[in-house]
Amino acid sequence: MAAAEKREQLFHFTNLPGKKCLSLENSATTDLLMKWSMKDTIQVQYYSYDKLFQSYQKDDFALDFLTDSQVMSTLSVISSRGSWGGLGFKAAKVEVEPVPCTITSMTIFDRLQEEGIVRESGSIMKCFDEFYEDFQISDELRKMLLMEDSDNYEMYSDEERDELLLRIFKHLCLGGAVCQYEDDIKPYLDTTKALYKELISVQKDASTQDLRVTSLVYRVKAWDKDDHQFYPSEDDHEQTFAYLIVDPLKRHVTVFYHRWGRGIFG
C-alpha cells in the first residue's frame, strides 16, 4: 500500500476520449448487460502516460493516476446516490493488487462441460436455490463460482481463478443487483472472450510463435487524506471493482470499472 507523503508525481496521464471499448457498445452486448443489470454500472476508459513503466512501480503509478489533474477531471465513477460523475477525491493512499494475466485461449472453460456444470447443448445445470451474501444461486455455475464447499469448486485452482480472464467471466456471470441469469453458457463465454480480447494486449513470441500477453493488470482501491475509501466505491463488494490494465509498449492504461447495484436504474 502506498501513501502520498510529500512526493513528486512520476507519471502524468492524458485522457483518450476517442478510444472506445467496442465490445461493450455493440447492440447484442448492451442487451445482455441490460439483462444482467450491468449496462448502467460498467465502464471502460482509456489514458496514455508519459514514462517507461515497470511493475515494481505499480504503487507509484496507481497513486499518480488517482491524483493526476486530467484523471481527476475525466475519470467517471458512480456516486453513492447512483449517478455517474467525477472522481471527487484525490487519493492519499492506494492498495494495488497484481492480477495474473497469462491466458491466451478459451479452452480453460472446456471443464464446465467436462465436469457436468454445462450440458453438451450448452444449457447450465440447475440446482436448488441457495443464497450467498447478495447472490441467489439457482444453478451449478454460480455455485462453483461462489461457494467453496461446492462439489465443483476445486475444478479451478486458486491461481486460475485469480487470472483476469476468469475474473471477467465471474463478474459477468454474477452480474448486477437485479441480474436475470442465463440458462445457456454461450452469452457468458462470447462476452467474456470479446471483452478480454479488447482489454489486453498480446504479441507473438519470436522463438515459439506462441501468443504472449504483454499487459500488466492491477486491481486498485484508494483512500483520501481522511482515510475514507472512495475508489472504486466506499464499500467493498465482490462485484465492485476497478482494474488498471497497463500496456507498457504503447504506454496506455485502460480502466475497467463496475459498481454493484448503483446504476440510475439499479
PDB file of C-alpha atoms in Angstrom:
ATOM      1  CA  MET A   1       0.000   0.000   0.000  1.00  0.00           C
ATOM      2  CA  ALA A   2       1.367   3.406  -0.971  1.00  0.00           C
ATOM      3  CA  ALA A   3       0.649   6.805   0.598  1.00  0.00           C
ATOM      4  CA  ALA A   4       1.149  10.280  -0.856  1.00  0.00           C
ATOM      5  CA  GLU A   5       3.542  11.895   1.608  1.00  0.00           C
ATOM      6  CA  LYS A   6       5.330  14.869   0.035  1.00  0.00           C
ATOM      7  CA  ARG A   7       6.278  13.023  -3.112  1.00  0.00           C
ATOM      8  CA  GLU A   8       6.777  14.188  -6.664  1.00  0.00           C
ATOM      9  CA  GLN A   9       4.442  12.874  -9.347  1.00  0.00           C
ATOM     10  CA  LEU A  10       6.387  10.440 -11.538  1.00  0.00           C
ATOM     11  CA  PHE A  11       3.746   9.676 -14.189  1.00  0.00           C
ATOM     12  CA  HIS A  12       1.432  12.075 -15.999  1.00  0.00           C
ATOM     13  CA  PHE A  13      -1.674  10.975 -17.879  1.00  0.00           C
ATOM     14  CA  THR A  14      -3.719  12.074 -20.888  1.00  0.00           C
ATOM     15  CA  ASN A  15      -7.329  11.083 -21.412  1.00  0.00           C
ATOM     16  CA  LEU A  16      -8.118   9.328 -24.724  1.00  0.00           C
ATOM     17  CA  PRO A  17     -11.841  10.118 -25.182  1.00  0.00           C
ATOM     18  CA  GLY A  18     -11.864   8.993 -28.823  1.00  0.00           C
ATOM     19  CA  LYS A  19     -10.922   5.424 -27.902  1.00  0.00           C
ATOM     20  CA  LYS A  20     -13.952   3.245 -27.166  1.00  0.00           C
ATOM     21  CA  CYS A  21     -14.460  -0.286 -25.897  1.00  0.00           C
ATOM     22  CA  LEU A  22     -16.402  -1.575 -28.884  1.00  0.00           C
ATOM     23  CA  SER A  23     -17.178  -4.946 -27.299  1.00  0.00           C
ATOM     24  CA  LEU A  24     -19.317  -3.156 -24.695  1.00  0.00           C
ATOM     25  CA  GLU A  25     -21.083  -0.934 -27.211  1.00  0.00           C
ATOM     26  CA  ASN A  26     -22.476  -3.340 -29.805  1.00  0.00           C
ATOM     27  CA  SER A  27     -26.230  -3.874 -29.562  1.00  0.00           C
ATOM     28  CA  ALA A  28     -26.059  -7.579 -28.688  1.00  0.00           C
ATOM     29  CA  THR A  29     -23.762  -6.903 -25.720  1.00  0.00           C
ATOM     30  CA  THR A  30     -25.708  -3.895 -24.471  1.00  0.00           C
ATOM     31  CA  ASP A  31     -28.867  -6.015 -24.463  1.00  0.00           C
ATOM     32  CA  LEU A  32     -27.089  -8.663 -22.390  1.00  0.00           C
ATOM     33  CA  LEU A  33     -25.632  -6.094 -19.991  1.00  0.00           C
ATOM     34  CA  MET A  34     -29.106  -4.662 -19.501  1.00  0.00           C
ATOM     35  CA  LYS A  35     -30.410  -8.159 -18.741  1.00  0.00           C
ATOM     36  CA  TRP A  36     -27.520  -8.741 -16.332  1.00  0.00           C
ATOM     37  CA  SER A  37     -28.146  -5.375 -14.593  1.00  0.00           C
ATOM     38  CA  MET A  38     -24.707  -4.055 -15.597  1.00  0.00           C
ATOM     39  CA  LYS A  39     -25.404  -1.735 -18.532  1.00  0.00           C
ATOM     40  CA  ASP A  40     -25.528   1.421 -16.406  1.00  0.00           C
ATOM     41  CA  THR A  41     -22.852   0.397 -13.913  1.00  0.00           C
ATOM     42  CA  ILE A  42     -19.915  -0.729 -16.061  1.00  0.00           C
ATOM     43  CA  GLN A  43     -17.379   1.445 -17.882  1.00  0.00           C
ATOM     44  CA  VAL A  44     -14.076   1.262 -19.752  1.00  0.00           C
ATOM     45  CA  GLN A  45     -11.903   4.377 -20.163  1.00  0.00           C
ATOM     46  CA  TYR A  46      -8.510   4.880 -21.762  1.00  0.00           C
ATOM     47  CA  TYR A  47      -5.462   7.021 -20.935  1.00  0.00           C
ATOM     48  CA  SER A  48      -1.898   7.376 -22.137  1.00  0.00           C
ATOM     49  CA  TYR A  49       1.065   8.066 -19.866  1.00  0.00           C
ATOM     50  CA  ASP A  50       4.454   9.678 -20.376  1.00  0.00           C
ATOM     51  CA  LYS A  51       7.232   7.494 -18.931  1.00  0.00           C
ATOM     52  CA  LEU A  52       8.510   3.938 -19.043  1.00  0.00           C
ATOM     53  CA  PHE A  53       6.574   1.828 -16.535  1.00  0.00           C
ATOM     54  CA  GLN A  54       7.946  -1.235 -14.769  1.00  0.00           C
ATOM     55  CA  SER A  55       5.962  -3.494 -12.473  1.00  0.00           C
ATOM     56  CA  TYR A  56       7.871  -2.541  -9.309  1.00  0.00           C
ATOM     57  CA  GLN A  57       6.450   0.997  -9.779  1.00  0.00           C
ATOM     58  CA  LYS A  58       2.840  -0.178  -9.526  1.00  0.00           C
ATOM     59  CA  ASP A  59       2.070   1.705  -6.284  1.00  0.00           C
ATOM     60  CA  ASP A  60       3.522   4.984  -7.533  1.00  0.00           C
ATOM     61  CA  PHE A  61       1.754   4.519 -10.868  1.00  0.00           C
ATOM     62  CA  ALA A  62      -1.667   3.991  -9.275  1.00  0.00           C
ATOM     63  CA  LEU A  63      -1.192   6.848  -6.805  1.00  0.00           C
ATOM     64  CA  ASP A  64      -0.093   9.190  -9.587  1.00  0.00           C
ATOM     65  CA  PHE A  65      -3.058   8.093 -11.683  1.00  0.00           C
ATOM     66  CA  LEU A  66      -5.578   8.848  -8.947  1.00  0.00           C
ATOM     67  CA  THR A  67      -4.043  12.254  -8.172  1.00  0.00           C
ATOM     68  CA  ASP A  68      -3.365  13.380 -11.750  1.00  0.00           C
ATOM     69  CA  SER A  69      -5.267  16.547 -12.679  1.00  0.00           C
ATOM     70  CA  GLN A  70      -6.506  15.198 -16.014  1.00  0.00           C
ATOM     71  CA  VAL A  71      -7.647  11.923 -14.466  1.00  0.00           C
ATOM     72  CA  MET A  72      -9.401  13.835 -11.691  1.00  0.00           C
ATOM     73  CA  SER A  73     -11.376  15.795 -14.285  1.00  0.00           C
ATOM     74  CA  THR A  74     -12.223  12.919 -16.649  1.00  0.00           C
ATOM     75  CA  LEU A  75     -12.399   9.596 -14.760  1.00  0.00           C
ATOM     76  CA  SER A  76     -16.019   8.550 -14.226  1.00  0.00           C
ATOM     77  CA  VAL A  77     -17.363   6.787 -11.141  1.00  0.00           C
ATOM     78  CA  ILE A  78     -20.810   6.094  -9.712  1.00  0.00           C
ATOM     79  CA  SER A  79     -21.660   8.058  -6.582  1.00  0.00           C
ATOM     80  CA  SER A  80     -23.433   6.732  -3.508  1.00  0.00           C
ATOM     81  CA  ARG A  81     -26.598   8.298  -4.967  1.00  0.00           C
ATOM     82  CA  GLY A  82     -26.286   6.100  -8.051  1.00  0.00           C
ATOM     83  CA  SER A  83     -25.342   8.738 -10.650  1.00  0.00           C
ATOM     84  CA  TRP A  84     -22.214   8.980 -12.802  1.00  0.00           C
ATOM     85  CA  GLY A  85     -19.826  11.820 -12.027  1.00  0.00           C
ATOM     86  CA  GLY A  86     -16.212  12.766 -11.458  1.00  0.00           C
ATOM     87  CA  LEU A  87     -13.784  11.198  -9.021  1.00  0.00           C
ATOM     88  CA  GLY A  88     -14.423  13.854  -6.366  1.00  0.00           C
ATOM     89  CA  PHE A  89     -11.468  12.985  -4.125  1.00  0.00           C
ATOM     90  CA  LYS A  90      -7.701  12.950  -4.554  1.00  0.00           C
ATOM     91  CA  ALA A  91      -6.032   9.727  -3.463  1.00  0.00           C
ATOM     92  CA  ALA A  92      -3.789   9.888  -0.424  1.00  0.00           C
ATOM     93  CA  LYS A  93      -3.314   6.117  -0.168  1.00  0.00           C
ATOM     94  CA  VAL A  94      -3.753   3.239  -2.603  1.00  0.00           C
ATOM     95  CA  GLU A  95      -3.854  -0.548  -2.447  1.00  0.00           C
ATOM     96  CA  VAL A  96      -2.629  -2.222  -5.620  1.00  0.00           C
ATOM     97  CA  GLU A  97      -3.213  -5.931  -6.177  1.00  0.00           C
ATOM     98  CA  PRO A  98      -1.368  -7.514  -9.128  1.00  0.00           C
ATOM     99  CA  VAL A  99      -3.724  -9.656 -11.198  1.00  0.00           C
ATOM    100  CA  PRO A 100      -2.243 -12.531 -13.255  1.00  0.00           C
ATOM    101  CA  CYS A 101      -2.978 -12.249 -16.953  1.00  0.00           C
ATOM    102  CA  THR A 102      -1.346 -15.058 -18.928  1.00  0.00           C
ATOM    103  CA  ILE A 103      -4.176 -16.942 -20.658  1.00  0.00           C
ATOM    104  CA  THR A 104      -4.484 -16.687 -24.453  1.00  0.00           C
ATOM    105  CA  SER A 105      -7.125 -19.365 -25.091  1.00  0.00           C
ATOM    106  CA  MET A 106     -10.710 -20.098 -24.036  1.00  0.00           C
ATOM    107  CA  THR A 107     -10.021 -23.829 -23.619  1.00  0.00           C
ATOM    108  CA  ILE A 108      -9.941 -23.412 -19.827  1.00  0.00           C
ATOM    109  CA  PHE A 109     -13.746 -23.240 -19.985  1.00  0.00           C
ATOM    110  CA  ASP A 110     -13.989 -26.708 -21.567  1.00  0.00           C
ATOM    111  CA  ARG A 111     -14.009 -28.020 -17.999  1.00  0.00           C
ATOM    112  CA  LEU A 112     -17.506 -26.624 -17.484  1.00  0.00           C
ATOM    113  CA  GLN A 113     -18.870 -29.347 -19.763  1.00  0.00           C
ATOM    114  CA  GLU A 114     -16.347 -31.983 -18.720  1.00  0.00           C
ATOM    115  CA  GLU A 115     -17.379 -31.596 -15.051  1.00  0.00           C
ATOM    116  CA  GLY A 116     -21.114 -31.570 -15.762  1.00  0.00           C
ATOM    117  CA  ILE A 117     -21.835 -27.937 -14.958  1.00  0.00           C
ATOM    118  CA  VAL A 118     -22.883 -27.343 -18.560  1.00  0.00           C
ATOM    119  CA  ARG A 119     -24.636 -29.891 -20.752  1.00  0.00           C
ATOM    120  CA  GLU A 120     -23.400 -30.715 -24.263  1.00  0.00           C
ATOM    121  CA  SER A 121     -26.177 -28.465 -25.602  1.00  0.00           C
ATOM    122  CA  GLY A 122     -24.744 -25.514 -23.669  1.00  0.00           C
ATOM    123  CA  SER A 123     -27.527 -25.347 -21.067  1.00  0.00           C
ATOM    124  CA  ILE A 124     -26.419 -24.719 -17.496  1.00  0.00           C
ATOM    125  CA  MET A 125     -27.307 -27.332 -14.877  1.00  0.00           C
ATOM    126  CA  LYS A 126     -29.830 -26.085 -12.321  1.00  0.00           C
ATOM    127  CA  CYS A 127     -29.750 -26.695  -8.572  1.00  0.00           C
ATOM    128  CA  PHE A 128     -31.940 -25.999  -5.554  1.00  0.00           C
ATOM    129  CA  ASP A 129     -31.974 -22.305  -4.697  1.00  0.00           C
ATOM    130  CA  GLU A 130     -29.403 -21.150  -2.165  1.00  0.00           C
ATOM    131  CA  PHE A 131     -28.315 -17.691  -1.053  1.00  0.00           C
ATOM    132  CA  TYR A 132     -24.742 -16.489  -0.685  1.00  0.00           C
ATOM    133  CA  GLU A 133     -24.338 -12.895   0.516  1.00  0.00           C
ATOM    134  CA  ASP A 134     -26.162 -10.773  -2.117  1.00  0.00           C
ATOM    135  CA  PHE A 135     -26.499 -13.577  -4.653  1.00  0.00           C
ATOM    136  CA  GLN A 136     -29.257 -16.089  -5.301  1.00  0.00           C
ATOM    137  CA  ILE A 137     -27.713 -19.323  -6.556  1.00  0.00           C
ATOM    138  CA  SER A 138     -30.025 -21.326  -8.812  1.00  0.00           C
ATOM    139  CA  ASP A 139     -27.515 -23.267 -10.903  1.00  0.00           C
ATOM    140  CA  GLU A 140     -24.276 -25.207 -10.638  1.00  0.00           C
ATOM    141  CA  LEU A 141     -22.292 -22.481 -12.430  1.00  0.00           C
ATOM    142  CA  ARG A 142     -22.826 -19.803  -9.795  1.00  0.00           C
ATOM    143  CA  LYS A 143     -22.434 -22.392  -7.048  1.00  0.00           C
ATOM    144  CA  MET A 144     -18.996 -23.322  -8.443  1.00  0.00           C
ATOM    145  CA  LEU A 145     -18.010 -19.656  -8.761  1.00  0.00           C
ATOM    146  CA  LEU A 146     -19.041 -18.588  -5.263  1.00  0.00           C
ATOM    147  CA  MET A 147     -19.215 -21.440  -2.779  1.00  0.00           C
ATOM    148  CA  GLU A 148     -16.000 -23.031  -1.563  1.00  0.00           C
ATOM    149  CA  ASP A 149     -17.888 -26.078  -0.277  1.00  0.00           C
ATOM    150  CA  SER A 150     -19.337 -26.740  -3.737  1.00  0.00           C
ATOM    151  CA  ASP A 151     -18.507 -30.154  -5.187  1.00  0.00           C
ATOM    152  CA  ASN A 152     -17.037 -28.408  -8.242  1.00  0.00           C
ATOM    153  CA  TYR A 153     -15.211 -25.519  -6.587  1.00  0.00           C
ATOM    154  CA  GLU A 154     -11.797 -27.162  -6.967  1.00  0.00           C
ATOM    155  CA  MET A 155     -12.146 -27.663 -10.731  1.00  0.00           C
ATOM    156  CA  TYR A 156     -10.281 -24.359 -10.978  1.00  0.00           C
ATOM    157  CA  SER A 157      -7.267 -23.730  -8.773  1.00  0.00           C
ATOM    158  CA  ASP A 158      -6.867 -20.507  -6.810  1.00  0.00           C
ATOM    159  CA  GLU A 159      -4.197 -19.439  -9.297  1.00  0.00           C
ATOM    160  CA  GLU A 160      -6.573 -19.976 -12.229  1.00  0.00           C
ATOM    161  CA  ARG A 161      -9.428 -18.154 -10.504  1.00  0.00           C
ATOM    162  CA  ASP A 162      -7.086 -15.213  -9.984  1.00  0.00           C
ATOM    163  CA  GLU A 163      -6.480 -14.802 -13.734  1.00  0.00           C
ATOM    164  CA  LEU A 164      -8.111 -11.780 -15.380  1.00  0.00           C
ATOM    165  CA  LEU A 165      -9.964 -13.993 -17.879  1.00  0.00           C
ATOM    166  CA  LEU A 166     -11.725 -15.962 -15.125  1.00  0.00           C
ATOM    167  CA  ARG A 167     -12.371 -12.789 -13.141  1.00  0.00           C
ATOM    168  CA  ILE A 168     -14.161 -11.227 -16.123  1.00  0.00           C
ATOM    169  CA  PHE A 169     -16.158 -14.426 -16.621  1.00  0.00           C
ATOM    170  CA  LYS A 170     -17.164 -14.467 -12.963  1.00  0.00           C
ATOM    171  CA  HIS A 171     -18.097 -10.766 -12.956  1.00  0.00           C
ATOM    172  CA  LEU A 172     -20.355 -11.251 -15.979  1.00  0.00           C
ATOM    173  CA  CYS A 173     -21.957 -14.425 -14.614  1.00  0.00           C
ATOM    174  CA  LEU A 174     -22.783 -12.793 -11.278  1.00  0.00           C
ATOM    175  CA  GLY A 175     -23.998  -9.549 -12.846  1.00  0.00           C
ATOM    176  CA  GLY A 176     -25.588  -6.639 -11.037  1.00  0.00           C
ATOM    177  CA  ALA A 177     -28.134  -6.226  -8.267  1.00  0.00           C
ATOM    178  CA  VAL A 178     -31.193  -7.293 -10.295  1.00  0.00           C
ATOM    179  CA  CYS A 179     -29.474  -9.680 -12.712  1.00  0.00           C
ATOM    180  CA  GLN A 180     -31.523 -12.030 -14.889  1.00  0.00           C
ATOM    181  CA  TYR A 181     -29.312 -15.092 -15.251  1.00  0.00           C
ATOM    182  CA  GLU A 182     -28.767 -17.001 -18.494  1.00  0.00           C
ATOM    183  CA  ASP A 183     -29.897 -20.590 -18.988  1.00  0.00           C
ATOM    184  CA  ASP A 184     -27.178 -21.159 -21.624  1.00  0.00           C
ATOM    185  CA  ILE A 185     -23.433 -20.680 -21.237  1.00  0.00           C
ATOM    186  CA  LYS A 186     -22.807 -19.161 -24.691  1.00  0.00           C
ATOM    187  CA  PRO A 187     -23.655 -15.491 -23.923  1.00  0.00           C
ATOM    188  CA  TYR A 188     -21.282 -15.523 -20.950  1.00  0.00           C
ATOM    189  CA  LEU A 189     -18.432 -17.096 -22.930  1.00  0.00           C
ATOM    190  CA  ASP A 190     -18.903 -14.908 -26.004  1.00  0.00           C
ATOM    191  CA  THR A 191     -18.995 -11.692 -23.981  1.00  0.00           C
ATOM    192  CA  THR A 192     -16.028 -12.752 -21.852  1.00  0.00           C
ATOM    193  CA  LYS A 193     -13.958 -13.545 -24.941  1.00  0.00           C
ATOM    194  CA  ALA A 194     -14.785 -10.291 -26.743  1.00  0.00           C
ATOM    195  CA  LEU A 195     -14.138  -8.109 -23.702  1.00  0.00           C
ATOM    196  CA  TYR A 196     -10.922  -9.876 -22.670  1.00  0.00           C
ATOM    197  CA  LYS A 197      -9.565  -9.729 -26.206  1.00  0.00           C
ATOM    198  CA  GLU A 198     -10.177  -5.988 -26.353  1.00  0.00           C
ATOM    199  CA  LEU A 199      -8.856  -5.175 -22.879  1.00  0.00           C
ATOM    200  CA  ILE A 200      -5.488  -6.917 -23.125  1.00  0.00           C
ATOM    201  CA  SER A 201      -2.507  -6.667 -25.481  1.00  0.00           C
ATOM    202  CA  VAL A 202      -0.631  -9.669 -26.872  1.00  0.00           C
ATOM    203  CA  GLN A 203       2.367 -10.279 -29.078  1.00  0.00           C
ATOM    204  CA  LYS A 204       3.866 -13.335 -30.733  1.00  0.00           C
ATOM    205  CA  ASP A 205       6.903 -14.895 -29.089  1.00  0.00           C
ATOM    206  CA  ALA A 206       9.697 -14.857 -31.644  1.00  0.00           C
ATOM    207  CA  SER A 207      11.148 -18.201 -30.577  1.00  0.00           C
ATOM    208  CA  THR A 208       7.963 -20.247 -30.100  1.00  0.00           C
ATOM    209  CA  GLN A 209       5.492 -18.293 -32.283  1.00  0.00           C
ATOM    210  CA  ASP A 210       3.018 -18.559 -29.391  1.00  0.00           C
ATOM    211  CA  LEU A 211       0.959 -15.572 -28.306  1.00  0.00           C
ATOM    212  CA  ARG A 212       2.045 -13.927 -25.058  1.00  0.00           C
ATOM    213  CA  VAL A 213       0.109 -11.370 -23.011  1.00  0.00           C
ATOM    214  CA  THR A 214       2.086  -8.136 -22.605  1.00  0.00           C
ATOM    215  CA  SER A 215      -0.459  -6.305 -20.437  1.00  0.00           C
ATOM    216  CA  LEU A 216       0.109  -5.781 -16.714  1.00  0.00           C
ATOM    217  CA  VAL A 217      -3.073  -5.786 -14.649  1.00  0.00           C
ATOM    218  CA  TYR A 218      -3.804  -4.356 -11.199  1.00  0.00           C
ATOM    219  CA  ARG A 219      -6.937  -4.185  -9.072  1.00  0.00           C
ATOM    220  CA  VAL A 220      -6.919  -0.844  -7.275  1.00  0.00           C
ATOM    221  CA  LYS A 221      -8.561   0.730  -4.228  1.00  0.00           C
ATOM    222  CA  ALA A 222      -7.972   4.255  -2.919  1.00  0.00           C
ATOM    223  CA  TRP A 223      -8.490   6.346   0.225  1.00  0.00           C
ATOM    224  CA  ASP A 224      -8.497  10.123   0.688  1.00  0.00           C
ATOM    225  CA  LYS A 225      -6.470  12.136   3.236  1.00  0.00           C
ATOM    226  CA  ASP A 226      -9.071  11.413   5.932  1.00  0.00           C
ATOM    227  CA  ASP A 227      -8.657   7.661   5.385  1.00  0.00           C
ATOM    228  CA  HIS A 228     -12.056   7.443   3.676  1.00  0.00           C
ATOM    229  CA  GLN A 229     -12.199   4.768   0.988  1.00  0.00           C
ATOM    230  CA  PHE A 230     -13.688   6.296  -2.153  1.00  0.00           C
ATOM    231  CA  TYR A 231     -12.465   4.254  -5.127  1.00  0.00           C
ATOM    232  CA  PRO A 232     -13.911   2.241  -6.709  1.00  0.00           C
ATOM    233  CA  SER A 233     -16.574   2.956  -4.050  1.00  0.00           C
ATOM    234  CA  GLU A 234     -16.979   3.499  -0.325  1.00  0.00           C
ATOM    235  CA  ASP A 235     -17.771  -0.174   0.336  1.00  0.00           C
ATOM    236  CA  ASP A 236     -16.127  -3.397  -0.785  1.00  0.00           C
ATOM    237  CA  HIS A 237     -18.195  -5.868  -2.773  1.00  0.00           C
ATOM    238  CA  GLU A 238     -17.487  -8.920  -4.924  1.00  0.00           C
ATOM    239  CA  GLN A 239     -18.895  -7.045  -7.929  1.00  0.00           C
ATOM    240  CA  THR A 240     -17.384  -3.610  -7.303  1.00  0.00           C
ATOM    241  CA  PHE A 241     -14.001  -3.294  -8.970  1.00  0.00           C
ATOM    242  CA  ALA A 242     -11.507  -1.070 -10.742  1.00  0.00           C
ATOM    243  CA  TYR A 243      -8.764  -2.707 -12.801  1.00  0.00           C
ATOM    244  CA  LEU A 244      -5.873  -0.757 -14.301  1.00  0.00           C
ATOM    245  CA  ILE A 245      -4.698  -2.639 -17.399  1.00  0.00           C
ATOM    246  CA  VAL A 246      -1.324  -1.294 -18.477  1.00  0.00           C
ATOM    247  CA  ASP A 247       0.122  -1.680 -21.962  1.00  0.00           C
ATOM    248  CA  PRO A 248       3.815  -0.886 -21.292  1.00  0.00           C
ATOM    249  CA  LEU A 249       4.702  -0.917 -25.003  1.00  0.00           C
ATOM    250  CA  LYS A 250       2.105   1.637 -26.131  1.00  0.00           C
ATOM    251  CA  ARG A 251       2.160   3.445 -22.766  1.00  0.00           C
ATOM    252  CA  HIS A 252      -1.610   3.163 -22.468  1.00  0.00           C
ATOM    253  CA  VAL A 253      -3.657   2.325 -19.387  1.00  0.00           C
ATOM    254  CA  THR A 254      -7.219   1.011 -19.553  1.00  0.00           C
ATOM    255  CA  VAL A 255      -9.614   1.454 -16.626  1.00  0.00           C
ATOM    256  CA  PHE A 256     -12.181  -1.348 -16.305  1.00  0.00           C
ATOM    257  CA  TYR A 257     -14.736  -0.291 -13.690  1.00  0.00           C
ATOM    258  CA  HIS A 258     -18.007  -1.550 -12.229  1.00  0.00           C
ATOM    259  CA  ARG A 259     -20.031  -0.690  -9.141  1.00  0.00           C
ATOM    260  CA  TRP A 260     -22.554  -3.071  -7.644  1.00  0.00           C
ATOM    261  CA  GLY A 261     -26.192  -2.064  -7.631  1.00  0.00           C
ATOM    262  CA  ARG A 262     -25.854   1.695  -8.005  1.00  0.00           C
ATOM    263  CA  GLY A 263     -26.839   2.477 -11.599  1.00  0.00           C
ATOM    264  CA  ILE A 264     -29.503   5.048 -12.376  1.00  0.00           C
ATOM    265  CA  PHE A 265     -31.934   2.166 -12.928  1.00  0.00           C
ATOM    266  CA  GLY A 266     -30.424  -0.053 -10.219  1.00  0.00           C
TER     267      GLY A 266
END
